[in-house]
Coordinates of C-alpha atoms in Angstrom, one line a residue:
Chain K
M6 CA 117.4 9.6 58.6
R7 CA 118.3 6.1 57.3
K8 CA 120.4 3.8 59.2
L9 CA 124.0 4.4 58.6
K10 CA 125.9 1.4 56.9
L11 CA 129.1 0.6 58.6
H12 CA 131.5 -2.3 58.0
P13 CA 129.9 -5.6 58.7
C14 CA 132.3 -8.4 60.0
G15 CA 132.8 -10.1 56.6
K16 CA 130.9 -9.6 53.2
F17 CA 127.4 -10.8 53.2
N18 CA 125.5 -9.7 50.1
E19 CA 121.9 -10.7 50.3
Q20 CA 120.7 -8.8 47.4
Y21 CA 122.1 -7.9 43.9
E22 CA 122.0 -4.3 44.4
E23 CA 124.4 -4.6 47.4
E24 CA 126.8 -6.2 45.0
L25 CA 126.5 -3.3 42.5
T26 CA 126.9 -0.5 45.1
I27 CA 130.0 1.7 44.7
F28 CA 130.3 2.5 48.4
S29 CA 129.6 -0.5 50.4
T30 CA 129.6 1.6 53.6
D31 CA 128.6 5.2 54.2
F32 CA 132.1 5.7 55.5
G33 CA 133.4 5.3 52.0
R34 CA 130.9 7.9 50.8
L35 CA 132.1 10.4 53.6
W36 CA 135.7 9.8 52.4
M37 CA 134.6 10.6 48.8
W38 CA 133.2 14.1 50.0
V39 CA 136.3 14.8 52.1
G40 CA 138.3 14.0 49.0
I41 CA 136.3 16.3 46.7
V42 CA 136.5 19.2 49.2
L43 CA 140.2 18.7 49.6
L44 CA 140.5 18.7 45.8
F45 CA 138.6 21.9 45.1
A46 CA 139.1 23.9 48.2
V47 CA 142.5 23.0 49.7
V48 CA 144.9 21.7 47.0
P49 CA 144.7 24.7 44.7
F50 CA 145.6 27.1 47.5
I51 CA 148.4 25.4 49.1
S52 CA 150.3 24.3 46.0
S53 CA 153.0 26.2 44.1
H54 CA 152.7 27.0 40.5
Y55 CA 155.1 24.1 39.6
H56 CA 152.9 21.6 41.8
L57 CA 149.7 22.8 40.2
Y58 CA 151.4 22.3 36.7
V59 CA 152.2 18.7 37.6
I60 CA 148.9 18.0 39.4
N61 CA 147.0 19.4 36.2
H62 CA 149.0 17.0 34.0
I63 CA 148.1 14.3 36.3
G64 CA 144.4 15.1 35.8
I65 CA 144.6 15.2 32.2
A66 CA 146.4 11.9 32.2
A67 CA 144.0 10.3 34.5
I68 CA 141.1 11.0 32.2
A69 CA 142.8 9.4 29.2
A70 CA 143.8 6.5 31.5
I71 CA 140.3 5.8 32.7
G72 CA 139.2 5.8 29.1
L73 CA 142.0 3.3 28.3
N74 CA 141.2 1.1 31.4
I75 CA 137.6 0.7 30.1
L76 CA 139.0 -0.7 26.8
I77 CA 141.9 -2.8 28.1
G78 CA 140.8 -3.5 31.8
Y79 CA 137.2 -4.0 31.3
T80 CA 136.7 -5.1 27.7
G81 CA 139.9 -6.9 27.3
Q82 CA 140.9 -5.4 23.9
I83 CA 144.5 -4.1 23.9
S84 CA 145.1 -0.8 22.2
L85 CA 148.7 0.4 21.4
G86 CA 147.3 3.5 19.7
H87 CA 146.1 5.5 22.6
G88 CA 148.9 8.0 22.3
A89 CA 147.9 8.9 18.7
F90 CA 144.2 9.0 19.9
F91 CA 145.2 11.5 22.5
G92 CA 146.9 13.3 19.6
V93 CA 143.8 13.3 17.5
G94 CA 141.9 15.0 20.2
A95 CA 144.4 17.6 20.6
Y96 CA 144.5 18.3 16.9
A97 CA 140.8 18.2 16.5
A98 CA 140.3 20.6 19.4
A99 CA 143.1 23.0 17.9
I100 CA 141.8 22.9 14.3
L101 CA 138.0 23.3 15.3
A102 CA 139.2 26.3 17.5
T103 CA 141.4 28.1 15.0
R104 CA 139.5 27.2 11.6
V105 CA 136.0 27.0 12.7
G106 CA 136.2 29.3 15.7
F107 CA 134.5 26.8 18.1
P108 CA 134.3 28.1 21.9
F109 CA 136.5 26.2 24.2
W110 CA 133.8 23.9 25.7
L111 CA 132.5 22.8 22.3
S112 CA 135.8 22.2 20.7
V113 CA 136.9 19.9 23.5
I114 CA 133.7 17.9 23.6
S115 CA 133.7 17.7 19.7
A116 CA 137.4 16.7 19.9
G117 CA 136.2 13.9 22.1
V118 CA 133.5 12.8 19.7
I119 CA 135.8 13.0 16.7
T120 CA 138.4 10.9 18.3
A121 CA 135.5 8.3 19.3
L122 CA 134.9 8.0 15.5
V123 CA 138.5 7.6 14.8
G124 CA 138.8 5.0 17.4
V125 CA 135.9 3.1 16.0
V126 CA 137.6 3.0 12.5
F127 CA 140.5 1.2 14.2
G128 CA 138.5 -0.9 16.2
L129 CA 136.7 -2.2 13.0
P130 CA 139.1 -5.0 12.6
S131 CA 137.8 -6.5 15.7
V132 CA 134.8 -7.8 13.6
R133 CA 137.0 -10.7 12.8
L134 CA 140.0 -10.5 14.9
K135 CA 140.9 -11.2 18.5
H136 CA 143.5 -10.1 20.8
L137 CA 146.8 -10.2 19.1
Y138 CA 145.7 -9.3 15.7
L139 CA 143.6 -6.5 17.0
T140 CA 146.7 -5.2 19.0
I141 CA 148.7 -5.3 15.9
A142 CA 145.8 -3.2 14.0
T143 CA 146.0 -0.6 16.7
L144 CA 149.8 -0.4 16.4
A145 CA 149.4 0.3 12.7
G146 CA 146.7 2.9 13.6
Q147 CA 149.4 4.7 15.9
F148 CA 151.9 4.9 12.9
I149 CA 149.1 6.0 10.4
L150 CA 147.8 8.6 12.7
Q151 CA 151.4 9.8 13.5
Y152 CA 152.1 10.1 9.7
L153 CA 148.9 12.1 9.2
F154 CA 149.9 14.5 11.8
V155 CA 153.1 15.2 10.2
S156 CA 152.1 15.1 6.6
W157 CA 148.6 16.3 6.2
E158 CA 149.9 19.9 6.2
S159 CA 147.0 21.7 4.8
L160 CA 145.1 20.6 8.1
T161 CA 147.8 20.1 10.9
K162 CA 150.3 22.4 9.5
G163 CA 152.9 19.6 9.8
P164 CA 155.9 19.9 12.1
E165 CA 155.3 23.8 12.6
G166 CA 152.3 22.9 14.8
I167 CA 149.3 25.2 15.8
M168 CA 148.9 27.7 18.4
L169 CA 145.5 27.7 20.1
P170 CA 143.5 30.7 21.1
R171 CA 143.1 31.3 24.9
A172 CA 140.3 29.3 26.4
S173 CA 137.2 31.0 27.9
L174 CA 134.2 29.6 29.5
L175 CA 131.0 31.4 30.3
G176 CA 132.7 34.8 29.5
F177 CA 135.5 34.2 31.9
D178 CA 139.1 33.8 30.5
I179 CA 140.7 30.7 31.5
K180 CA 144.4 31.6 32.1
G181 CA 147.1 30.4 34.7
D182 CA 147.4 27.2 36.3
R183 CA 144.8 27.5 38.9
T184 CA 141.9 28.4 36.8
F185 CA 142.8 25.5 34.5
Y186 CA 143.0 23.3 37.6
Y187 CA 139.3 24.0 38.2
V188 CA 138.4 23.2 34.6
I189 CA 140.3 20.0 34.4
F190 CA 139.2 18.6 37.8
V191 CA 135.7 19.4 37.2
C192 CA 135.9 17.5 33.9
F193 CA 137.9 14.8 35.8
V194 CA 135.2 14.3 38.5
I195 CA 132.4 14.3 35.9
L196 CA 134.0 11.7 33.8
T197 CA 135.1 9.6 36.6
W198 CA 131.6 9.6 37.8
V199 CA 130.2 8.6 34.4
A200 CA 132.9 5.8 34.1
V201 CA 132.2 4.3 37.5
N202 CA 128.6 4.3 36.8
L203 CA 129.0 2.9 33.2
I204 CA 130.5 -0.1 34.6
R205 CA 127.4 -0.8 36.7
T206 CA 125.1 -0.7 33.8
R207 CA 124.3 -3.4 31.1
F208 CA 127.0 -2.0 28.9
G209 CA 129.5 -2.3 31.6
R210 CA 128.6 -5.8 32.4
A211 CA 128.5 -6.7 28.8
F212 CA 132.0 -5.4 28.5
I213 CA 133.4 -7.5 31.5
A214 CA 131.6 -10.6 30.0
I215 CA 133.4 -10.1 26.8
R216 CA 136.7 -9.7 28.6
D217 CA 136.1 -12.9 30.7
N218 CA 134.9 -15.1 27.9
D219 CA 133.9 -13.8 24.6
R220 CA 132.4 -17.0 23.3
A221 CA 130.4 -17.5 26.5
A222 CA 129.2 -13.9 26.2
E223 CA 128.0 -14.3 22.8
G224 CA 126.4 -17.5 23.6
M225 CA 124.5 -15.5 26.2
G226 CA 123.1 -13.2 23.7
I227 CA 125.5 -10.3 23.9
P228 CA 126.1 -8.7 20.5
I229 CA 129.8 -8.7 20.8
F230 CA 130.9 -6.6 17.9
K231 CA 128.6 -3.8 18.9
Y232 CA 129.9 -3.6 22.4
K233 CA 133.6 -3.9 21.3
L234 CA 133.1 -1.0 19.0
L235 CA 131.2 0.8 21.8
S236 CA 134.1 0.2 24.1
F237 CA 136.6 1.6 21.5
A238 CA 134.3 4.7 21.0
I239 CA 134.0 5.4 24.7
S240 CA 137.8 4.8 25.5
S241 CA 138.8 7.0 22.4
F242 CA 136.3 9.7 23.5
Y243 CA 138.0 9.9 26.9
A244 CA 141.4 10.1 25.3
G245 CA 140.4 12.6 22.8
F246 CA 138.7 14.6 25.6
A247 CA 141.8 14.6 27.6
G248 CA 143.9 15.5 24.4
G249 CA 141.7 18.5 23.8
L250 CA 142.1 19.7 27.3
A251 CA 146.0 19.3 27.2
A252 CA 146.1 21.3 23.9
Y253 CA 144.2 24.1 25.4
Y254 CA 146.4 23.9 28.5
I255 CA 149.8 23.8 26.8
G256 CA 148.6 26.4 24.3
S257 CA 150.4 25.0 21.2
I258 CA 150.6 21.5 19.7
T259 CA 153.2 19.8 17.4
P260 CA 153.2 16.3 16.3
E261 CA 156.3 15.1 18.4
P262 CA 154.6 14.1 21.7
Y263 CA 152.1 11.6 20.3
T264 CA 154.4 8.7 19.6
L265 CA 154.3 5.1 20.6
M266 CA 156.1 5.8 23.6
L267 CA 153.0 7.8 24.8
S268 CA 150.9 4.9 24.2
V269 CA 153.2 2.6 26.1
E270 CA 153.3 5.2 29.0
Y271 CA 149.4 4.9 29.1
I272 CA 149.5 1.2 29.1
A273 CA 152.0 1.4 31.8
M274 CA 149.6 3.8 33.8
I275 CA 146.6 1.2 33.8
I276 CA 148.9 -1.8 34.5
I277 CA 150.6 -0.2 37.3
G278 CA 147.4 1.3 38.7
G279 CA 145.4 -1.8 38.2
L280 CA 143.7 -3.3 35.3
G281 CA 139.9 -3.1 35.6
S282 CA 139.7 -0.5 38.2
I283 CA 138.9 3.0 37.9
P284 CA 140.7 4.3 41.0
G285 CA 143.7 2.2 39.6
A286 CA 143.8 4.3 36.4
V287 CA 144.0 7.4 38.7
F288 CA 146.7 5.9 40.8
G289 CA 148.6 4.9 37.6
A290 CA 148.4 8.3 36.2
I291 CA 149.7 9.9 39.6
F292 CA 152.7 7.3 39.6
I293 CA 153.6 7.8 36.0
T294 CA 153.5 11.6 35.9
V295 CA 155.4 11.9 39.0
L296 CA 157.9 9.6 37.9
N297 CA 158.2 11.4 34.7
E298 CA 158.7 14.6 36.5
I299 CA 161.2 13.3 39.0
L300 CA 163.3 11.7 36.1
S301 CA 163.3 15.0 34.2
Q302 CA 164.0 17.2 37.3
S303 CA 166.9 14.9 38.1
T304 CA 168.3 15.2 34.5
Q305 CA 168.2 19.0 34.9
F306 CA 169.7 18.9 38.3
F307 CA 172.7 16.9 37.0
M308 CA 172.8 19.0 33.9
N309 CA 173.6 22.0 36.0
I310 CA 176.4 20.6 38.0
E311 CA 179.9 20.9 36.2
G312 CA 181.4 17.5 35.3
L313 CA 178.2 15.7 36.0
A314 CA 176.4 16.5 32.5
K315 CA 177.5 13.1 31.3
I316 CA 175.4 11.4 34.0
A317 CA 172.4 13.5 32.9
L318 CA 172.6 12.2 29.5
T319 CA 172.5 8.7 30.6
I320 CA 169.4 9.4 32.7
A321 CA 167.3 10.5 29.8
P322 CA 167.1 6.7 28.5
L323 CA 166.8 5.6 31.9
R324 CA 163.4 6.8 31.7
E325 CA 162.3 4.2 29.1
F326 CA 164.0 1.7 31.3
V327 CA 162.3 2.6 34.3
F328 CA 158.8 2.5 32.5
G329 CA 159.5 -1.0 31.2
L330 CA 160.8 -2.3 34.5
A331 CA 157.6 -0.9 36.2
I332 CA 155.4 -2.6 33.6
V333 CA 157.3 -5.9 33.9
F334 CA 157.5 -5.8 37.8
F335 CA 153.8 -5.0 38.2
I336 CA 152.5 -7.7 35.8
I337 CA 154.7 -10.5 37.4
F338 CA 154.5 -9.5 41.1
E339 CA 151.2 -7.5 41.4
P340 CA 149.0 -8.0 38.5
K341 CA 146.2 -6.1 40.1
G342 CA 148.3 -3.0 40.4
L343 CA 148.4 -0.3 42.9
A344 CA 144.6 -0.5 43.5
E345 CA 145.2 -4.0 45.0
V346 CA 148.0 -2.6 47.3
W347 CA 145.8 0.2 48.4
R348 CA 142.9 -2.3 49.0
I349 CA 145.3 -4.3 51.3
I350 CA 146.5 -1.4 53.2
R351 CA 143.0 -0.3 53.7
S352 CA 141.9 -3.6 54.9
G353 CA 144.8 -3.8 57.1
F354 CA 143.6 -0.6 58.8
R355 CA 140.1 -2.0 59.0
L356 CA 140.9 -5.2 60.5
W357 CA 143.5 -3.9 62.9
P358 CA 144.3 -5.3 65.6
F359 CA 142.7 -8.6 64.7
S360 CA 143.7 -9.6 61.2
Y361 CA 141.7 -12.7 60.7
Chain J
M11 CA 163.2 1.4 -16.9
E12 CA 166.7 1.8 -15.4
F13 CA 165.0 3.6 -12.5
F14 CA 162.4 0.7 -12.2
L15 CA 165.2 -1.9 -12.1
Q16 CA 167.3 0.2 -9.5
L17 CA 164.1 0.6 -7.3
L18 CA 163.6 -3.2 -7.7
I19 CA 166.9 -4.1 -6.5
Q20 CA 167.0 -1.7 -3.7
G21 CA 163.5 -3.0 -2.8
L22 CA 164.6 -6.6 -2.8
S23 CA 167.5 -5.8 -0.5
V24 CA 165.4 -3.9 2.0
G25 CA 162.9 -6.8 1.8
F26 CA 165.6 -9.3 2.6
L27 CA 166.2 -7.3 5.7
Y28 CA 162.9 -7.2 6.8
A29 CA 162.6 -11.1 6.1
L30 CA 165.7 -11.7 8.3
A31 CA 164.3 -9.6 11.0
A32 CA 161.1 -11.6 10.9
L33 CA 162.6 -15.0 11.2
G34 CA 163.1 -14.8 14.9
F35 CA 159.7 -13.4 15.5
V36 CA 158.0 -16.2 13.6
M37 CA 160.1 -18.6 15.7
I38 CA 158.8 -17.2 19.0
F39 CA 155.3 -17.1 17.8
K40 CA 155.2 -20.6 16.3
S41 CA 156.8 -22.1 19.3
S42 CA 154.9 -20.3 22.1
S43 CA 152.2 -18.1 20.3
V44 CA 153.8 -15.1 22.1
L45 CA 153.5 -11.9 20.1
N46 CA 157.0 -10.4 20.9
F47 CA 156.9 -6.6 20.9
A48 CA 160.4 -6.6 22.2
H49 CA 161.7 -8.2 19.0
G50 CA 163.6 -5.2 17.6
E51 CA 165.5 -4.9 21.0
L52 CA 166.4 -8.7 20.9
L53 CA 167.9 -8.1 17.4
A54 CA 169.7 -5.0 18.8
I55 CA 171.0 -7.0 21.9
G56 CA 172.5 -9.7 19.5
A57 CA 174.0 -6.8 17.3
F58 CA 175.5 -5.1 20.3
I59 CA 176.9 -8.1 22.0
F60 CA 178.9 -8.9 18.8
L61 CA 180.0 -5.4 18.5
A62 CA 181.5 -5.6 22.2
F63 CA 183.2 -8.8 21.5
S64 CA 184.5 -8.0 18.0
V65 CA 185.3 -4.3 18.3
W66 CA 185.7 -3.6 21.9
L67 CA 187.4 -6.8 23.2
K68 CA 189.1 -7.2 19.8
L69 CA 188.5 -10.9 19.8
P70 CA 188.8 -12.8 16.4
I71 CA 185.7 -12.4 14.3
Y72 CA 184.8 -16.2 14.2
L73 CA 185.3 -16.6 18.0
S74 CA 183.2 -13.6 18.9
F75 CA 180.6 -14.9 16.6
L76 CA 180.5 -18.0 18.5
L77 CA 180.6 -16.2 21.8
T78 CA 177.6 -14.1 20.7
L79 CA 175.6 -17.1 19.8
V80 CA 176.3 -18.8 23.2
G81 CA 175.7 -15.6 25.0
T82 CA 172.3 -14.9 23.4
F83 CA 171.3 -18.6 23.8
A84 CA 171.8 -18.2 27.5
M85 CA 170.2 -14.8 27.4
G86 CA 167.1 -16.4 26.0
F87 CA 167.0 -18.9 28.8
V88 CA 167.4 -16.1 31.4
I89 CA 164.6 -13.9 29.8
E90 CA 162.3 -16.9 29.8
R91 CA 163.0 -17.7 33.3
L92 CA 162.8 -14.3 34.8
F93 CA 160.0 -12.8 32.9
L94 CA 157.9 -15.3 31.1
R95 CA 157.9 -18.3 33.3
P96 CA 155.7 -16.7 36.0
L97 CA 153.3 -16.0 33.3
I98 CA 152.8 -19.6 32.1
G99 CA 149.1 -20.3 32.1
E100 CA 148.0 -16.6 32.4
A101 CA 145.9 -14.7 29.9
L102 CA 147.4 -13.8 26.5
I103 CA 146.7 -9.8 27.2
E104 CA 149.3 -10.1 30.1
V105 CA 152.1 -11.8 28.2
I106 CA 151.7 -9.2 25.2
M107 CA 151.9 -6.2 27.7
L108 CA 154.8 -7.9 29.4
T109 CA 156.7 -7.8 25.9
V110 CA 155.8 -4.2 25.5
G111 CA 157.4 -3.5 29.0
L112 CA 160.4 -5.7 28.1
A113 CA 160.9 -3.7 24.9
A114 CA 161.0 -0.4 26.7
M115 CA 163.3 -1.9 29.3
F116 CA 165.8 -3.4 27.0
K117 CA 165.8 -0.3 24.8
G118 CA 166.6 2.0 27.8
L119 CA 169.3 -0.4 28.9
L120 CA 170.9 -0.5 25.4
L121 CA 170.9 3.3 25.3
V122 CA 172.3 3.7 28.6
I123 CA 175.0 1.4 27.8
F124 CA 175.9 2.1 24.3
G125 CA 174.3 5.4 23.5
G126 CA 172.2 6.3 20.5
N127 CA 175.1 6.5 18.1
L128 CA 175.6 4.6 14.9
F129 CA 178.2 1.9 15.1
N130 CA 179.9 -0.2 12.4
Y131 CA 181.5 -3.6 12.3
P132 CA 185.0 -4.2 10.6
D133 CA 184.7 -5.6 7.2
F134 CA 185.2 -9.3 7.5
L135 CA 183.1 -11.0 4.9
P136 CA 185.2 -12.5 2.0
A137 CA 185.0 -10.3 -1.1
G138 CA 184.8 -13.5 -3.2
L139 CA 181.2 -13.7 -2.3
T140 CA 180.4 -10.7 -4.6
I141 CA 178.1 -11.8 -7.5
K142 CA 178.6 -9.9 -10.7
W143 CA 175.9 -10.1 -13.4
G144 CA 176.3 -7.5 -16.0
A145 CA 175.6 -4.2 -14.5
I146 CA 174.2 -5.6 -11.4
N147 CA 176.6 -6.1 -8.5
I148 CA 175.4 -7.9 -5.3
P149 CA 177.6 -7.2 -2.4
P150 CA 178.7 -10.2 -0.3
V151 CA 176.4 -9.3 2.7
Y152 CA 173.4 -9.9 0.6
V153 CA 174.8 -13.1 -0.6
A154 CA 175.7 -14.2 2.9
S155 CA 172.3 -13.4 4.3
F156 CA 170.7 -15.0 1.3
I157 CA 172.5 -18.2 2.1
I158 CA 171.7 -17.9 5.7
G159 CA 168.2 -17.3 4.9
I160 CA 167.9 -20.5 3.0
I161 CA 169.6 -22.5 5.6
F162 CA 167.2 -21.2 8.3
L163 CA 164.4 -21.9 6.1
S164 CA 165.2 -25.6 5.7
I165 CA 166.4 -26.3 9.2
F166 CA 163.4 -24.8 10.8
G167 CA 161.1 -26.2 8.2
F168 CA 162.4 -29.8 9.1
F169 CA 162.7 -29.0 12.9
F170 CA 159.1 -27.9 13.2
K171 CA 157.7 -30.6 11.1
Y172 CA 159.6 -33.7 12.0
S173 CA 161.7 -33.4 15.4
S174 CA 159.8 -34.1 18.4
Q175 CA 160.9 -31.0 20.1
G176 CA 159.4 -29.1 17.3
I177 CA 156.1 -30.8 17.5
Y178 CA 155.9 -30.0 21.1
M179 CA 156.5 -26.5 20.5
R180 CA 153.7 -26.5 18.1
S181 CA 151.4 -28.2 20.4
V182 CA 152.3 -25.7 23.2
A183 CA 151.5 -22.8 20.9
D184 CA 148.3 -24.3 19.7
N185 CA 146.7 -25.0 23.2
Q186 CA 149.0 -24.8 26.3
P187 CA 146.5 -26.5 28.9
A188 CA 146.0 -29.3 26.4
A189 CA 149.6 -29.7 25.8
L190 CA 150.2 -29.7 29.7
S191 CA 147.7 -32.3 30.3
L192 CA 149.2 -34.6 27.5
G193 CA 152.4 -34.6 29.2
V194 CA 154.3 -32.0 27.3
H195 CA 156.9 -30.3 29.5
V196 CA 155.6 -26.8 28.7
R197 CA 158.3 -25.0 30.7
R198 CA 161.2 -26.8 29.1
V199 CA 159.6 -26.2 25.7
F200 CA 159.1 -22.4 26.5
A201 CA 162.7 -22.1 27.7
M202 CA 164.1 -23.8 24.6
S203 CA 162.1 -21.7 22.2
W204 CA 163.1 -18.4 23.7
A205 CA 166.7 -19.5 23.8
I206 CA 166.6 -20.6 20.1
A207 CA 164.7 -17.5 19.0
A208 CA 167.3 -15.3 20.9
L209 CA 169.9 -17.0 18.9
V210 CA 168.1 -16.5 15.6
C211 CA 167.6 -12.9 16.5
A212 CA 171.3 -12.4 17.2
I213 CA 172.2 -13.8 13.8
S214 CA 169.7 -11.6 12.1
G215 CA 170.8 -8.7 14.1
I216 CA 174.4 -9.2 13.2
I217 CA 173.6 -9.3 9.5
L218 CA 171.5 -6.3 9.7
G219 CA 174.5 -4.5 11.6
I220 CA 176.8 -5.5 8.6
M221 CA 174.2 -4.1 6.0
N222 CA 173.3 -0.9 7.7
G223 CA 175.4 -0.2 10.7
I224 CA 173.7 -0.6 14.2
N225 CA 171.7 2.0 16.0
V226 CA 169.3 1.3 18.8
H227 CA 166.6 3.6 17.4
D228 CA 166.9 2.2 13.9
I229 CA 166.7 -1.5 14.9
S230 CA 163.8 -0.9 17.2
V231 CA 161.9 0.8 14.4
L232 CA 162.8 -2.1 12.2
G233 CA 161.6 -4.5 15.0
L234 CA 158.1 -3.0 14.6
K235 CA 158.2 -3.3 10.7
V236 CA 158.3 -6.9 11.4
F237 CA 154.5 -6.9 12.1
P238 CA 153.4 -5.8 8.6
V239 CA 155.7 -8.6 7.2
V240 CA 154.5 -11.5 9.3
I241 CA 150.8 -10.5 8.9
L242 CA 151.2 -10.6 5.2
G243 CA 153.1 -13.8 5.3
G244 CA 151.1 -15.4 7.9
L245 CA 152.1 -15.5 11.4
E246 CA 153.3 -19.1 11.6
S247 CA 155.1 -19.4 8.3
I248 CA 158.8 -19.0 8.0
G249 CA 158.5 -19.0 4.2
G250 CA 155.7 -16.5 4.4
A251 CA 158.1 -14.3 6.4
I252 CA 160.5 -14.3 3.7
I253 CA 158.1 -13.6 0.9
G254 CA 156.1 -11.1 2.9
G255 CA 159.5 -9.3 3.7
L256 CA 160.3 -9.1 0.0
I257 CA 156.9 -8.0 -0.9
I258 CA 156.8 -5.2 1.9
G259 CA 160.4 -4.1 0.9
I260 CA 159.5 -3.7 -2.9
L261 CA 156.2 -1.9 -2.0
E262 CA 158.2 0.4 0.2
T263 CA 160.8 1.4 -2.0
F264 CA 158.3 1.8 -5.1
T265 CA 156.2 4.0 -3.0
G266 CA 159.2 6.1 -2.0
G267 CA 160.4 6.3 -5.6
Y268 CA 157.0 6.9 -7.5
V269 CA 154.6 8.3 -4.9
S270 CA 156.2 10.2 -2.1
T271 CA 159.0 9.7 0.5
S272 CA 157.2 10.4 3.4
L273 CA 154.5 7.9 2.6
K274 CA 157.0 5.2 2.4
E275 CA 157.4 4.9 6.1
V276 CA 153.6 4.2 6.8
I277 CA 152.7 2.2 3.8
P278 CA 153.4 -1.2 5.4
Y279 CA 151.1 -0.2 8.0
I280 CA 148.4 0.8 5.7
V281 CA 148.9 -2.5 4.0
L282 CA 148.7 -4.2 7.3
V283 CA 145.4 -2.8 8.2
F284 CA 144.2 -3.7 4.9
I285 CA 145.3 -7.3 5.1
L286 CA 143.8 -7.5 8.7
L287 CA 140.5 -6.6 7.2
V288 CA 140.5 -8.9 4.2
K289 CA 142.8 -11.8 4.9
P290 CA 143.8 -11.8 8.4
Y291 CA 145.7 -15.1 8.3
G292 CA 148.0 -13.8 5.7
L293 CA 149.4 -15.5 2.6
F294 CA 150.6 -18.7 4.2
G295 CA 149.2 -18.7 7.8
L296 CA 147.1 -21.2 9.4
V297 CA 143.4 -20.6 8.8
E298 CA 141.9 -21.1 12.0
I299 CA 140.9 -17.7 13.3
E300 CA 138.1 -17.8 15.5
R301 CA 135.4 -15.3 14.9
V302 CA 133.8 -14.0 17.9

């Protein structure tokens, strides 16, 4: 057995590989396995149906948020169209399942691929444009796609929406929250693994170089345009995949949810979680989904009490206010997000009692 | 032909609305190169403050107009102080996201305070402003907004071209670190530009309110329509904003009249993508896009 690596006193990397490792110590690797065991063997059995429902939504949101973080956090290209990309994935999965009769796994994956292509189309302006112009282009993409969802009735059935057939995988029916839990979180673990490793490859390093200084990156021989489009494609693939899963999980889709507000929600997730951090995207997804649930629960709670229904009506718009406040607060006070908070807490434990 | 003329006039008036809405946006961009996604909300805040003074507190119209201007000017300072000052010198991406956050925050706040209903101002413009020209009848709101638009155009044209404050603003927008090192007081310039922009937004917001009534959702949608307008006109050009607004307005009503009413809402954005691909600096913008 090789020698176990534990925390050294400080960070002394002697070789480039050490800088690239995901787990700098074996302790971290152990915690990952503990986490996976908890995720698959404990959580689904101790949670109620409602909790599983929330956790499943967190899983779906986390997949999309990881994708968006690859685009914004690692490549530095802002997209305000991710809500619509998520919708493209949902519609692609639904249409492929109902019209073409694709099985569950194939239609979700094709949903990802189709969304990746759509993402590339809206990433095309990045040939000649930087930050702010590109942001506006994706904003336009959001509105154009939203219009297509409602108006391309021969394909999307407009405001009526599409009912999806029940998902089945390898001959098993996927029904109920618990089975879906396994499907969603197996996908989540695989896609997280891919994303974490992607950042370590030449592609990931090229993305980071483009984010930090695109002129320097181009000077060093990175074909910027190609990598920007690739980043758009990968990030839209994640969004579309998550959208497809969500469509099957909910069972029917309508154009209403995929608005600009959803895009802002995803941006809030990765800012709150931490730009340029994969765990950060997951933290952000947890934070925003739970916040959403708390706000809608409290609205319902006040709705049911006589005389307090008026308060409930004012809580509904508070949701937007709280999202905005969270984005602003984190940008100003903790631009690295919850991931940084988590790192500080962790190193607090590690260094205790001598925090030098 | 009559239908055509009717659409043309309708389009011009919608376009004027867009042009007015775009003025404050161009102000902020020109003076600090911040892409303000909270623009619609700034318009709405100005319109609602005026509503609160004139309808709820029942103050005289001109006094409440003055108070609104003072209030929004101060609010611009406060917004800059609280939210944008900590980001001076930070990456552009964070500033853009901050305005996205501010937009959600302001919208939520307005909805909590005022609700999502449609409000109207009392009628206070003098009826003598109406222009009659044959069968065409232009209501006083448009005449007033036209006059205000011209005044804006000339004042800010001179301001940016000749006043030292305006030149500081342009230098800060162009290159913040360079302006800092040349001794421009960047913080003061930022504060001033947000205060002035909030004031401009309030005036536009009030005029929009007189034309269409005020509703939080409608105005925030209008705030996003500003993007096609300013991209078409050129981000730094006030004249471009007005011409861009008119073109987009006419295009929108003609699409609505001749093609389909549902396409009307997205045609500005389709144009936007097209312009970004073909002529990204717009009709009158500065041609200095760095292609990387």
